[in-house]
Short mmCIF file of C-alpha atoms and ligand atoms in Angstrom, two decimals:
data_model
loop_
_atom_site.label_atom_id
_atom_site.label_comp_id
_atom_site.label_asym_id
_atom_site.label_seq_id
_atom_site.Cartn_x
_atom_site.Cartn_y
_atom_site.Cartn_z
CA MET A 1 14.37 27.62 -17.75
CA ARG A 2 14.61 27.62 -13.95
CA GLU A 3 17.60 26.20 -12.12
CA LYS A 4 15.57 24.10 -9.73
CA ILE A 5 11.99 23.20 -9.00
CA LYS A 6 10.57 22.79 -5.55
CA VAL A 7 8.66 19.52 -5.22
CA MET A 8 6.65 18.91 -2.07
CA ALA A 9 5.84 15.30 -1.17
CA VAL A 10 2.71 15.02 0.99
CA PHE A 11 1.77 11.77 2.73
CA GLY A 12 0.48 10.50 6.02
CA THR A 13 -0.06 6.74 6.35
CA ARG A 14 2.12 3.64 6.35
CA PRO A 15 1.50 2.53 2.75
CA GLU A 16 1.97 6.03 1.34
CA ALA A 17 5.26 6.32 3.22
CA ILE A 18 6.54 2.95 1.95
CA LYS A 19 5.61 3.84 -1.62
CA MET A 20 6.80 7.48 -1.49
CA ALA A 21 10.12 6.59 0.14
CA PRO A 22 11.80 5.47 -3.12
CA VAL A 23 10.59 8.68 -4.84
CA ILE A 24 11.94 10.85 -2.02
CA LEU A 25 15.30 9.07 -2.00
CA GLU A 26 15.53 9.57 -5.77
CA MET A 27 14.54 13.27 -5.49
CA GLN A 28 17.22 13.81 -2.88
CA LYS A 29 19.82 12.67 -5.44
CA CYS A 30 18.52 14.98 -8.17
CA LYS A 31 20.24 18.35 -8.54
CA GLU A 32 17.31 19.94 -10.39
CA ILE A 33 14.83 19.21 -7.60
CA MET A 34 14.55 20.83 -4.18
CA PRO A 35 12.45 18.36 -2.18
CA VAL A 36 10.22 19.38 0.71
CA ILE A 37 8.59 16.65 2.79
CA ALA A 38 5.31 17.33 4.56
CA VAL A 39 3.64 14.53 6.52
CA THR A 40 0.17 14.81 7.94
CA ALA A 41 0.83 11.86 10.27
CA GLN A 42 -2.69 10.57 9.69
CA HIS A 43 -0.92 7.48 11.07
CA ARG A 44 1.56 8.18 13.86
CA ASP A 45 3.42 5.04 14.93
CA MET A 46 2.95 3.17 11.65
CA LEU A 47 4.24 6.18 9.71
CA ASP A 48 7.23 6.68 11.99
CA GLN A 49 8.25 3.04 11.54
CA VAL A 50 8.71 3.70 7.81
CA LEU A 51 10.34 7.13 8.14
CA HIS A 52 12.88 5.58 10.45
CA LEU A 53 13.63 2.61 8.17
CA PHE A 54 14.28 4.83 5.14
CA SER A 55 15.97 7.61 7.19
CA ILE A 56 13.48 10.22 5.99
CA GLU A 57 13.17 13.37 8.08
CA PRO A 58 10.07 15.43 7.29
CA ASP A 59 10.40 19.18 6.99
CA TYR A 60 6.84 19.51 8.28
CA ASP A 61 4.94 17.13 10.53
CA LEU A 62 1.31 18.06 11.13
CA ASN A 63 0.82 15.31 13.73
CA ILE A 64 -2.94 15.15 13.07
CA MET A 65 -3.72 11.59 14.19
CA ALA A 66 -6.36 11.22 16.87
CA LYS A 67 -7.86 8.08 18.35
CA GLY A 68 -11.13 7.31 16.59
CA GLN A 69 -10.54 9.97 13.94
CA THR A 70 -13.33 10.37 11.40
CA LEU A 71 -12.94 11.12 7.71
CA PHE A 72 -14.05 14.68 8.47
CA ASP A 73 -11.38 15.06 11.17
CA ILE A 74 -8.61 13.87 8.87
CA THR A 75 -9.74 16.02 5.94
CA GLN A 76 -10.13 19.19 8.00
CA ARG A 77 -6.92 18.86 9.98
CA ALA A 78 -4.84 17.84 6.97
CA MET A 79 -6.15 20.68 4.80
CA SER A 80 -5.73 23.36 7.39
CA GLY A 81 -2.17 22.25 8.22
CA LEU A 82 -1.20 21.83 4.56
CA ASP A 83 -2.63 25.25 3.71
CA ASP A 84 -0.10 26.82 6.11
CA VAL A 85 2.75 24.69 4.79
CA MET A 86 1.99 25.45 1.13
CA THR A 87 1.52 29.16 1.85
CA ARG A 88 4.97 29.21 3.36
CA GLU A 89 6.82 26.98 0.89
CA LYS A 90 5.11 27.86 -2.41
CA PRO A 91 6.08 24.59 -4.13
CA ASP A 92 6.07 24.25 -7.93
CA LEU A 93 4.63 20.75 -7.72
CA VAL A 94 2.92 18.76 -4.98
CA LEU A 95 3.26 14.99 -5.11
CA VAL A 96 0.62 12.85 -3.46
CA HIS A 97 0.31 9.09 -3.42
CA GLY A 98 -2.57 6.69 -3.93
CA ASP A 99 -5.95 6.96 -2.31
CA THR A 100 -5.98 7.89 1.36
CA THR A 101 -7.75 10.89 2.82
CA THR A 102 -4.36 12.58 3.18
CA THR A 103 -3.90 12.07 -0.58
CA PHE A 104 -7.14 13.81 -1.46
CA ALA A 105 -6.68 16.57 1.13
CA GLY A 106 -3.15 17.18 -0.20
CA ALA A 107 -4.33 17.38 -3.81
CA LEU A 108 -7.27 19.67 -3.00
CA THR A 109 -5.11 22.01 -0.92
CA ALA A 110 -2.56 22.22 -3.73
CA TYR A 111 -5.35 22.98 -6.19
CA TYR A 112 -6.70 25.78 -3.98
CA HIS A 113 -3.15 27.18 -4.06
CA GLU A 114 -3.19 26.85 -7.87
CA THR A 115 -0.20 24.56 -7.57
CA ALA A 116 0.40 21.64 -9.92
CA VAL A 117 -0.36 18.15 -8.57
CA GLY A 118 1.48 14.93 -9.43
CA HIS A 119 -0.41 11.75 -8.54
CA VAL A 120 1.75 8.71 -7.83
CA GLU A 121 -0.13 5.40 -8.23
CA ALA A 122 -2.76 7.02 -10.42
CA GLY A 123 -5.63 5.40 -12.28
CA LEU A 124 -6.52 2.44 -10.06
CA ARG A 125 -10.27 1.86 -10.13
CA THR A 126 -12.98 -0.53 -9.00
CA TYR A 127 -15.76 1.73 -10.35
CA ASN A 128 -17.68 1.09 -7.12
CA LYS A 129 -17.69 4.28 -5.10
CA TYR A 130 -18.24 2.49 -1.77
CA SER A 131 -15.71 -0.29 -2.29
CA PRO A 132 -13.09 0.33 -1.15
CA PHE A 133 -14.48 3.20 0.94
CA PRO A 134 -13.40 5.97 0.80
CA GLU A 135 -10.37 5.08 -1.32
CA GLU A 136 -12.16 4.75 -4.68
CA MET A 137 -13.45 8.32 -4.42
CA ASN A 138 -10.19 9.64 -2.96
CA ARG A 139 -8.22 8.44 -5.96
CA LYS A 140 -10.83 9.51 -8.50
CA LEU A 141 -11.07 13.01 -7.05
CA THR A 142 -7.29 13.24 -6.82
CA GLY A 143 -7.12 12.18 -10.46
CA ALA A 144 -9.50 15.00 -11.38
CA LEU A 145 -7.19 17.50 -9.66
CA ALA A 146 -3.89 16.10 -10.94
CA ASP A 147 -1.73 17.55 -13.72
CA LEU A 148 0.71 14.65 -13.88
CA HIS A 149 -0.47 11.06 -13.51
CA PHE A 150 2.03 8.33 -12.67
CA ALA A 151 0.08 5.22 -13.61
CA PRO A 152 1.75 2.05 -12.32
CA THR A 153 0.51 -0.28 -15.06
CA ALA A 154 -1.01 -0.33 -18.53
CA THR A 155 -4.40 -1.09 -16.94
CA SER A 156 -4.33 2.05 -14.80
CA TYR A 157 -3.15 4.02 -17.85
CA GLU A 158 -6.15 2.76 -19.84
CA ASN A 159 -8.49 3.71 -17.00
CA LEU A 160 -7.22 7.28 -17.11
CA LEU A 161 -7.45 7.49 -20.90
CA ASN A 162 -11.05 6.31 -20.65
CA GLU A 163 -11.71 9.22 -18.31
CA ASN A 164 -10.31 11.60 -20.94
CA VAL A 165 -7.07 12.40 -19.16
CA PRO A 166 -4.72 13.69 -21.89
CA LYS A 167 -2.24 11.02 -22.97
CA LYS A 168 0.69 13.43 -22.64
CA ASP A 169 -0.01 13.82 -18.91
CA ILE A 170 0.19 10.09 -18.10
CA PHE A 171 3.40 8.15 -17.52
CA ILE A 172 3.42 4.39 -16.98
CA THR A 173 6.02 3.95 -14.29
CA GLY A 174 5.51 0.66 -12.45
CA ASN A 175 4.59 0.74 -8.79
CA THR A 176 7.16 2.21 -6.41
CA VAL A 177 6.26 -0.48 -3.86
CA ILE A 178 8.37 -2.89 -5.90
CA ASP A 179 11.31 -0.48 -5.64
CA ALA A 180 10.85 -0.52 -1.85
CA LEU A 181 10.53 -4.30 -1.79
CA HIS A 182 13.73 -4.80 -3.79
CA ARG A 183 15.64 -2.75 -1.23
CA THR A 184 14.26 -4.74 1.65
CA VAL A 185 13.90 -8.51 1.05
CA ARG A 186 17.04 -10.59 1.53
CA GLU A 187 17.56 -14.36 1.51
CA ASP A 188 19.80 -14.19 4.60
CA TYR A 189 17.56 -11.82 6.57
CA GLN A 190 17.39 -12.59 10.29
CA PHE A 191 14.42 -11.51 12.37
CA ASP A 192 15.21 -9.76 15.60
CA THR A 193 12.32 -11.25 17.58
CA PRO A 194 12.46 -14.75 19.06
CA LEU A 195 8.94 -15.53 17.78
CA LEU A 196 9.70 -14.86 14.11
CA GLU A 197 13.25 -16.24 14.22
CA GLY A 198 12.07 -19.35 16.13
CA ILE A 199 9.47 -20.57 13.63
CA ASP A 200 10.46 -23.58 11.53
CA TYR A 201 9.45 -22.17 8.14
CA LEU A 202 10.35 -25.41 6.35
CA HIS A 203 8.09 -27.69 8.33
CA LYS A 204 5.35 -25.33 9.46
CA ARG A 205 3.00 -23.52 7.13
CA VAL A 206 2.75 -19.87 8.05
CA ILE A 207 -0.43 -18.06 7.13
CA LEU A 208 0.26 -14.33 7.30
CA VAL A 209 -2.86 -12.26 7.96
CA THR A 210 -3.63 -8.54 7.86
CA THR A 211 -7.00 -6.75 7.91
CA HIS A 212 -7.90 -3.09 8.13
CA ARG A 213 -10.38 -1.95 5.44
CA ARG A 214 -13.14 0.29 6.73
CA GLU A 215 -15.83 -1.66 4.85
CA ASN A 216 -14.65 -4.88 6.56
CA LEU A 217 -14.79 -3.50 10.13
CA GLY A 218 -17.14 -5.39 12.45
CA GLU A 219 -18.99 -8.48 11.19
CA PRO A 220 -17.01 -9.16 7.97
CA MET A 221 -13.76 -9.24 9.96
CA ARG A 222 -15.38 -11.39 12.64
CA HIS A 223 -16.36 -13.97 10.00
CA VAL A 224 -12.80 -14.11 8.71
CA TYR A 225 -11.41 -14.65 12.21
CA GLU A 226 -13.97 -17.42 12.89
CA ALA A 227 -12.78 -19.10 9.72
CA LEU A 228 -9.18 -18.84 10.91
CA ARG A 229 -10.05 -20.46 14.25
CA GLN A 230 -11.46 -23.42 12.41
CA ILE A 231 -8.46 -23.75 10.09
CA VAL A 232 -6.00 -23.68 12.97
CA SER A 233 -7.98 -26.31 14.88
CA GLU A 234 -7.88 -28.66 11.87
CA TYR A 235 -4.23 -28.23 10.75
CA SER A 236 -1.57 -28.80 13.39
CA ASP A 237 1.23 -27.62 11.07
CA VAL A 238 -0.34 -24.21 10.49
CA GLU A 239 0.93 -21.15 12.36
CA VAL A 240 -0.98 -17.91 11.93
CA ILE A 241 1.04 -14.72 12.23
CA PHE A 242 -1.18 -11.68 12.43
CA PRO A 243 0.40 -8.22 12.81
CA VAL A 244 -2.70 -6.42 13.99
CA HIS A 245 -3.37 -2.93 12.60
CA LYS A 246 -3.36 -0.17 15.25
CA ASN A 247 -7.00 0.72 14.63
CA PRO A 248 -8.77 -0.06 17.96
CA LYS A 249 -11.85 -1.23 16.02
CA VAL A 250 -9.74 -3.93 14.38
CA ARG A 251 -7.89 -4.85 17.57
CA LYS A 252 -11.06 -5.36 19.60
CA VAL A 253 -12.59 -7.98 17.28
CA VAL A 254 -9.23 -9.69 16.70
CA SER A 255 -8.65 -10.19 20.41
CA GLU A 256 -12.23 -11.35 20.98
CA GLU A 257 -12.04 -14.00 18.26
CA LEU A 258 -8.38 -14.99 18.14
CA GLY A 259 -6.92 -14.10 21.55
CA ASN A 260 -5.11 -16.91 23.42
CA LEU A 261 -5.33 -19.54 20.71
CA PRO A 262 -2.43 -21.93 20.23
CA ARG A 263 -0.45 -21.30 17.02
CA VAL A 264 -2.15 -17.93 16.47
CA HIS A 265 0.37 -15.16 17.06
CA LEU A 266 -1.19 -11.72 17.40
CA ILE A 267 1.56 -9.15 17.22
CA ASP A 268 1.87 -5.40 16.73
CA PRO A 269 2.35 -4.05 13.19
CA LEU A 270 5.81 -5.03 12.06
CA ASP A 271 8.39 -2.67 10.67
CA TYR A 272 8.48 -2.91 6.89
CA GLU A 273 11.76 -4.80 6.80
CA PRO A 274 10.67 -7.76 8.97
CA PHE A 275 7.21 -7.69 7.40
CA ALA A 276 8.49 -7.92 3.84
CA ASN A 277 10.87 -10.70 4.82
CA LEU A 278 8.07 -12.51 6.62
CA MET A 279 5.99 -12.39 3.43
CA HIS A 280 8.94 -14.03 1.74
CA ARG A 281 8.89 -16.92 4.26
CA ALA A 282 5.11 -17.32 4.55
CA TYR A 283 3.19 -20.18 2.95
CA LEU A 284 0.22 -18.05 2.03
CA ILE A 285 -1.19 -14.60 2.73
CA LEU A 286 -4.71 -13.63 3.72
CA THR A 287 -5.31 -9.89 3.53
CA ASP A 288 -7.54 -6.98 2.59
CA SER A 289 -4.50 -4.75 1.98
CA GLY A 290 -3.83 -3.07 -1.34
CA GLY A 291 -0.04 -2.94 -1.10
CA ILE A 292 0.35 -6.56 -0.09
CA GLN A 293 -1.56 -7.63 -3.21
CA GLU A 294 1.19 -5.94 -5.21
CA GLU A 295 4.18 -7.19 -3.24
CA ALA A 296 3.31 -10.85 -2.75
CA PRO A 297 3.26 -11.84 -6.46
CA SER A 298 6.86 -10.62 -6.74
CA LEU A 299 7.73 -13.03 -3.95
CA GLY A 300 5.76 -15.91 -5.45
CA LYS A 301 3.29 -16.06 -2.57
CA PRO A 302 -0.39 -16.89 -3.10
CA VAL A 303 -2.71 -14.21 -1.78
CA LEU A 304 -6.36 -14.66 -0.84
CA VAL A 305 -7.92 -11.20 -0.82
CA LEU A 306 -10.61 -10.59 1.79
CA ARG A 307 -12.59 -8.18 -0.34
CA ASP A 308 -15.37 -8.22 -2.93
CA THR A 309 -13.67 -5.85 -5.34
CA THR A 310 -10.11 -5.00 -6.28
CA GLU A 311 -8.50 -2.19 -8.22
CA ARG A 312 -5.52 -4.44 -8.85
CA PRO A 313 -6.65 -6.98 -11.47
CA GLU A 314 -3.20 -7.72 -12.89
CA ALA A 315 -2.14 -10.40 -10.38
CA ILE A 316 -5.59 -11.97 -10.49
CA LYS A 317 -5.14 -12.38 -14.24
CA ALA A 318 -1.68 -13.80 -13.60
CA GLY A 319 -3.23 -16.32 -11.18
CA THR A 320 -1.29 -15.54 -7.98
CA VAL A 321 -4.07 -13.56 -6.29
CA LYS A 322 -7.69 -14.62 -5.72
CA LEU A 323 -10.56 -12.43 -4.57
CA ILE A 324 -12.55 -14.38 -1.96
CA GLY A 325 -14.60 -11.88 0.08
CA THR A 326 -15.21 -12.32 3.81
CA GLN A 327 -17.86 -15.03 4.16
CA LYS A 328 -16.76 -17.59 6.73
CA GLN A 329 -17.36 -20.76 4.73
CA ARG A 330 -15.77 -19.33 1.58
CA VAL A 331 -12.65 -18.33 3.52
CA ILE A 332 -12.43 -21.81 5.07
CA ASP A 333 -12.89 -23.53 1.70
CA GLU A 334 -10.34 -21.39 -0.13
CA VAL A 335 -7.67 -21.71 2.57
CA LYS A 336 -8.20 -25.48 2.82
CA TYR A 337 -7.94 -25.79 -0.95
CA LEU A 338 -4.47 -24.25 -0.83
CA LEU A 339 -3.44 -26.32 2.18
CA ASP A 340 -4.68 -29.63 0.75
CA ASP A 341 -4.09 -29.38 -2.98
CA ARG A 342 -0.40 -29.12 -3.77
CA SER A 343 -0.89 -28.56 -7.49
CA GLU A 344 -3.32 -25.69 -6.92
CA TYR A 345 -0.85 -24.22 -4.43
CA MET A 346 2.02 -24.49 -6.91
CA ARG A 347 -0.12 -22.96 -9.65
CA MET A 348 -0.76 -19.89 -7.50
CA ALA A 349 2.76 -19.70 -6.05
CA ASN A 350 4.11 -18.58 -9.38
CA THR A 351 6.41 -15.58 -9.20
CA CYS A 352 5.30 -12.72 -11.43
CA ASN A 353 5.94 -8.99 -11.56
CA PRO A 354 2.91 -7.30 -13.05
CA TYR A 355 3.32 -4.26 -10.80
CA GLY A 356 6.88 -3.12 -11.30
CA ASP A 357 10.54 -3.76 -11.98
CA GLY A 358 12.12 -1.68 -9.21
CA LEU A 359 12.67 1.40 -11.41
CA ALA A 360 9.40 3.24 -10.87
CA ALA A 361 10.83 6.08 -8.77
CA ARG A 362 13.48 6.80 -11.39
CA ARG A 363 10.82 6.96 -14.11
CA ILE A 364 8.75 9.37 -11.98
CA ILE A 365 11.70 11.71 -11.49
CA ASP A 366 12.57 11.47 -15.21
CA ALA A 367 8.95 12.33 -16.06
CA ILE A 368 9.08 15.39 -13.80
CA LEU A 369 12.37 16.52 -15.35
CA TYR A 370 10.84 16.04 -18.80
CA ARG A 371 7.67 17.96 -17.90
CA TYR A 372 9.66 20.87 -16.47
CA GLU A 373 11.98 20.89 -19.49
CA PHE A 374 15.18 19.87 -17.73
CA SER A 375 15.31 16.96 -20.15
CA ASP A 376 13.87 16.34 -23.60
CA VAL A 377 13.68 12.58 -23.14
CA ARG A 378 10.28 11.20 -22.20
CA PRO A 379 10.87 8.12 -19.99
CA GLN A 380 10.06 4.74 -21.52
CA PRO A 381 6.91 3.19 -20.05
CA PHE A 382 7.14 0.25 -17.67
CA THR A 383 5.98 -2.94 -19.38
CA ILE A 384 5.35 -6.32 -17.83
CA ASP A 385 7.79 -8.05 -20.18
CA LYS A 386 10.75 -5.99 -19.03
C1 UD1 B 401 -5.95 4.45 6.43
C2 UD1 B 401 -6.47 4.86 5.06
C3 UD1 B 401 -6.56 3.65 4.12
C4 UD1 B 401 -5.25 2.89 4.09
C5 UD1 B 401 -4.81 2.57 5.50
C6 UD1 B 401 -3.45 1.89 5.51
C7 UD1 B 401 -8.10 6.67 4.92
C8 UD1 B 401 -9.50 7.09 5.13
N1 UD1 B 401 -7.81 5.42 5.21
O1 UD1 B 401 -6.93 3.60 7.02
O2 UD1 B 401 -6.89 4.09 2.83
O3 UD1 B 401 -5.44 1.71 3.34
O4 UD1 B 401 -4.71 3.76 6.27
O5 UD1 B 401 -3.19 1.25 6.73
O6 UD1 B 401 -7.29 7.46 4.51
N2 UD1 B 401 -3.89 4.20 14.52
C9 UD1 B 401 -2.93 4.29 15.51
N3 UD1 B 401 -1.60 4.37 15.14
C10 UD1 B 401 -1.21 4.37 13.84
C11 UD1 B 401 -2.18 4.27 12.83
C12 UD1 B 401 -3.51 4.20 13.17
O7 UD1 B 401 -3.25 4.28 16.69
O8 UD1 B 401 -0.01 4.44 13.59
C13 UD1 B 401 -5.32 4.11 14.90
C14 UD1 B 401 -5.89 5.46 15.35
O9 UD1 B 401 -6.74 5.23 16.43
C15 UD1 B 401 -6.71 5.89 14.14
C16 UD1 B 401 -7.18 4.55 13.58
O10 UD1 B 401 -6.08 3.68 13.78
O11 UD1 B 401 -7.78 6.73 14.51
C17 UD1 B 401 -7.60 4.54 12.15
O12 UD1 B 401 -6.64 5.19 11.31
P1 UD1 B 401 -7.12 5.87 9.91
O13 UD1 B 401 -5.94 6.46 9.23
O14 UD1 B 401 -8.29 6.75 10.15
O15 UD1 B 401 -7.71 4.65 9.10
P2 UD1 B 401 -7.00 3.32 8.58
O16 UD1 B 401 -7.99 2.23 8.72
O17 UD1 B 401 -5.68 3.20 9.19
N1 UDP B 402 3.12 -3.67 6.17
C1 UDP B 402 4.11 -3.47 7.15
N2 UDP B 402 3.93 -4.01 8.40
C2 UDP B 402 2.82 -4.73 8.72
C3 UDP B 402 1.81 -4.91 7.73
C4 UDP B 402 1.99 -4.35 6.46
O1 UDP B 402 5.13 -2.83 6.89
O2 UDP B 402 2.73 -5.21 9.86
C5 UDP B 402 3.32 -3.06 4.83
C6 UDP B 402 3.07 -3.96 3.64
O3 UDP B 402 4.24 -4.66 3.27
C7 UDP B 402 2.62 -2.98 2.55
C8 UDP B 402 1.93 -1.88 3.34
O4 UDP B 402 2.34 -2.04 4.71
O5 UDP B 402 3.73 -2.38 1.90
C9 UDP B 402 0.44 -2.03 3.23
O6 UDP B 402 -0.18 -1.21 4.14
P1 UDP B 402 -1.70 -1.37 4.52
O7 UDP B 402 -2.13 -2.79 4.32
O8 UDP B 402 -1.85 -0.78 5.87
O9 UDP B 402 -2.44 -0.37 3.52
P2 UDP B 402 -2.99 -0.52 2.02
O10 UDP B 402 -1.89 -0.98 1.15
O11 UDP B 402 -4.17 -1.45 2.07
O12 UDP B 402 -3.44 0.86 1.72
#
């Protein structure tokens, strides 16, 4: 048996960083693991916000982000940079997270190096290859390349079994985003901006909005923003807080439709700490984000998802998340329903934890130690009842 294994974490965007951070912090405490951190920086500013919050210093930073980058740009630049890094470091295991293009490029590069791949947040599926695009294919292809699959829930575990992934290679861990959330949300949190600290969260109803999905760019997003204009004009106690994604294609339509409207606050992406605490204070959340669908149920916040499909059915089953698409009238109707009907609001505002219990990173490290024979105890799976 070896004394240590070298585990390289590869990531590049904001959500991967938030969800990898607990795994990295846990690896850094583990004497059997020598961690190496390689970021592609597919996102620059939004990645750095997270690295800073969790005090993570990458060993390698490929700095690939370019304005208007295409999927081809990201894939090529990430693979060529990661090839050099893996040639130099020769890791025993490469950990990737989720479903971004960095994820897939990281897994494919590791495979070309004949290096084992561990996939964190494995097994999520919509079974529609263009929705979400390109994430459904990124995670499927990564799954095909992976040797260790860290499925967050029993549903994702079943998906992998149905694709003939050997049972012994799958560990149900919970989602590491809940670990990150537990570290971050506090009842006594104070915002450091006058806007967020100045809002009367008891008497105003804050609708927190985020949009970024590639398949929603352009007209679908425009319809959502038109719906928001109407809502704000009808409800004087509603304040919209919208941290606008850095993608210029998102920012353009947002400012055209929602710029200079009273009670609509367009702000830059927030650091994770204020954002998570803002979710905690919000009345309801409107989003096309994957991660927010997982976090909000833990905080008891209703989420209306601006998409036609989701790979995260657990909170929909639990009743705290609803899939509503992007048609203007549907968005108006669903938001008004939650603003007008207290009992429907209370029904959705139920706190539930289908995605994790805050111990996912520990289970992932335990699974790695088990696989590499540092331990003979297979970690217990995460279950919703825990
Ligand atoms: C990417 C991921 C998506 C993930 C999302 C999380 C892919 C193909 N897409 O989508 O799966 O859900 O991140 O947010 O992997 N930009 C900046 N600064 C930043 C970040 C982005 O200026 O810190 C701008 C750049 O102009 C960049 C553009 O946003 O070209 C789009 O970024 P990109 O990573 O290509 O796509 P996202 O929509 O962010
Ligand atoms: N988030 C953040 N600041 C913001 C908006 C979102 O820190 O202004 C966090 C959010 O809490 C979640 C993650 O970013 O953990 C989700 O990222 P995103 O929506 O960009 O990507 P997705 O999850 O859809 O891949």
